[in-house]
Structure formats: structure tokens, C-alpha cells
Amino acid sequence: MAPITKECDFLVIGGGSGGLACGRRASGQHGAKTIAIESGRLGGTCVNVGCVPKKVTWNAAALAESIQEAAAYGFSVTETAPFDWLTFKNKRDAYVKRLNGIYDKNLQNDKVELVRGRAHFVSKNEVEVALVGGGKETIRAKKILIAVGGHPSIPLGIPGSEMGINSDGFFELEKQPKKVALIGAGYIAVELAGMFHHLGTETHLFIRRDNFLRTFDPIISDKITAEYERQGIHIHKNSTQTKVEKGDKEGWLKLHYTDSNTKSGVIDLDCLLWAIGRSPEVEDLNVSVTGVEQTEKGHIIVDDYQNTSVDNIYALGDVCGKAELTPVAIAAGRRLGDRLFGGPQHTNAKLDYTNIPSVVFAHPEAGSIGLTEPQAREKYGDDNVKVYKTEFTAMYYAMMEANEKGPTAYKLIVTGRDEKVVGLHILGAGSSEMLQGFGVAIKMGATKKDFDSCVAIHPTSAEELVTLK
């Protein structure tokens, strides 16, 4: 073991948004001597290979969609060249690099020392760091936060699967694929499929059952699945993948599969992307030496206050496997920093994990907060749940032909005599921005009567939520 070269009050393992938010709060506001360890780019998954570059790419795909729809409004738009994937990628990378620099500067401003390396527990108070530049050092800390995040899961038991890429690899592509197959039914696969399709790539999405986004309310899952089919994305339902081989052309692959229509299908493609879930980034962390309890999948088990089973070790963010969203990790991190170092007034500081809004940047986008209809019925019973819903065509599509119009659908789930809102699920243009405001109301305990009491803004899609019958 390397000699102890550093000591601190608070050690943060992981340079993602949640860990750094906690470390900055502990040091910048409460004066704790804090060290953060990170071997890669600052900002974690969200900034580098997640939310941020994803949303930028979604913006590009949405623009491509608008260009196609412009003719319905009388515009004659002629594209003089195809989408310039490489120029877009380089500009997107530059934007992410600027954000990395901002994260670094913020650490300096809040006096958080950054150690570049990979951490490995040697005891519950000490970690050994394999430094990026070579060599090792040991850091001893009074309190340690595990905020290492996660990484894309690897497909097992499929020969040749390593020839595909994952969602991280999507952001490294320097050439736009002509034909892509995405494997997965979660929001990552669905979002990337929509982007590929609207940017001009022939897109095939392989799912294990009849629809995707199955953890969301059925109104979202069913309607976006149908809309992707209407748009021309090839959905391979009830599918399995059996083998991947090199294709006949340089750089191409052959994916062998089964689905609802064939028991021995083969598809030629120049990009195969696995989006089958994410796993905690704990493989070389040596957590077991500390006694910290983990799930079978390796996630760190924590209570409502981010405490692990060891009294000086804490965890938050994706490594815990609960509400894997960047704003959740940031909010939990700031509250933990307050509780650990902010004095008696913060003794009970913790994040409330109920009614967390989330959005899927599909085409169309969708948003959700609270319980799905099946969850509400299971929790409260059918007799105590009432559902208000509407489906309509947004005014944006008024100038378009019937086969060009996208869906809009909203569902409000209430319970009890006062009809307290326990779930809201929306899909259609503008859903992501719309949900944030309604999320505040639901977090405050809004009832159906509260929704009804708000005067509608006309003409908007959102007005439908305050006029539901």
C-alpha cells in the first residue's frame, strides 16, 4: 500500500454532478477540507455522455423534423447537402469541453482539491488512488462519499456482441451510420432511435416485448411505440439476438435475430448499439473491504439520508440505483453536504424522493411525475382512483395532412374525495418544459380542483390540463 500522503475531512469518490455538488457544498459553504477523485472528464455521465450531448443531438433531430414539416406552412426548403454529422459532433464536443472547464473552475472556487486517478478502498477510512499520471497515493478521510455513477451494461452470451457499441460510443461516432440497429426498450434506446431516424439513418429498434418504455404509464408506452412505427422506425417486437458477425462490406455487421415476424432473421448494418441498461461503476472500487452492503447487481444500499451500512461512508446518485437522474443526485448531494457539515440546523436534511418529474426526449417528447395508473390502482384500490385523460391533435399540426400529424395525450390520476393528484403523464410537443411547472403544483399537493381553478392559456396544448373533464 502506498504511504498516506493526504488527509481530509471529506473524500468524494467520483467527479459527476452529484458528488461534486456535495463536495462543493461541504467545502465552499461549510469549510470542510474536501478532496474529490476522478480519473475521467469532470461532470460524469450527464455532461459527457448523457443528458447534455443527448439534448444537443435531440435539438438537431428536432430541427430536421421541422425542416420536413415546413412545407405544410408554405415554405419551400431545399437542402443543398446532407446533415453534416462530423461538424455537428465537433461543435458538440467543444461545448462539452467548455462545461468540463466550468466544473474544474467551480471546484477551485470552492476550494475542493481534485485528485486525478482511480480510487480503491483499503479500509473504511482510506483509499488508494492509482494516479492518472502514474504512481499511487493513499488518502485518509473522516467521511467518504461514493458517487461513482454507472456505465452501460454489457450484453452476455451473444457471440460477437463486442463488435457493437453502447450509448457512450454513440457520442464518439465520427461518421453518420447509414443503417443502425439499437437493442433495448428503455429511454436511452428510444431517445437515440428517434435521433438517428430524424437525422436520416435507417433505424431498427429491437425490443423484447410488444412495446417500449414499459416502466412509464401505458399512455406513454403505447402511444410512442405506435408513433415510432408511424414515423417509419422499424420496431422488431418480441426479439432476441443470437449472433453478431462481420458483414460482407468493410465496417458492416450482420445481426442474427428472432422477432414476431421471423425465427431466423439476419440484418446487415453499419452500426449496432446496445442500450440494455446500466450498471454501477464499482468493479475495481473494492467496496467489500469496507463492509458496505450492496445489492446483487452491485448497487450501494443507502437509507433516506444517503447513509450506507458503514457509519462514515455515504453514497448517492446512479451507484445507488434509485431515481437515476442528474438533478436528483445534485439535490441529494447538496442536502448531504449540509447535513454532514452544516451544523444542527441541517440535522434532518435529506431529499424527498417522491414525485420526481422526468422526461423522455423521444419524438414526441414525454414527461411523467408521480404514480402510473397501474401503480395508483395497486396502492389505493380501483374504487379510490379516478383518471382524467385527453387525446388530441395539437394546433401545430393544423396545416398538415392527416398522415403527418403527431399525437398529444395527457393523463391526470387522482385519489380520494378531494381528488389529490398522484400522477401526471403527458406526451406531445413541449412536454418537457410544460412538466416542470406542473411538477411544482403536484409536489405542493395540488388537487384536481386546483388545476381547474387555473385559467387556461389559449391557444396552447397545456390548457387541456386545466380543463380536463
Tab-separated table of C-alpha atoms in Angstrom, residues 4 25 40 85 113 154 165 167 182 222 263 288 326 328 377 380 400 407:
chain	number	residue	atom	x	y	z
A	4	ILE	CA	-0.608	8.115	3.335
A	25	ARG	CA	-21.328	22.379	-0.551
A	40	GLY	CA	-12.000	10.944	-16.434
A	85	TRP	CA	-22.565	14.799	-38.755
A	113	GLU	CA	-8.846	19.641	-4.171
A	154	ILE	CA	-22.570	-5.344	-21.393
A	165	ILE	CA	-21.113	-0.019	-29.336
A	167	SER	CA	-24.573	4.750	-25.573
A	182	LEU	CA	-30.474	-0.428	-31.387
A	222	ASP	CA	-48.302	2.537	-26.092
A	263	LYS	CA	-37.375	-17.019	-36.349
A	288	SER	CA	-16.307	-5.234	0.108
A	326	THR	CA	-28.719	14.107	-12.576
A	328	VAL	CA	-31.732	14.004	-8.188
A	377	ARG	CA	-54.665	1.373	-8.583
A	380	TYR	CA	-55.124	2.949	-3.442
A	400	MET	CA	-50.608	19.232	-42.167
A	407	PRO	CA	-50.070	12.636	-31.173
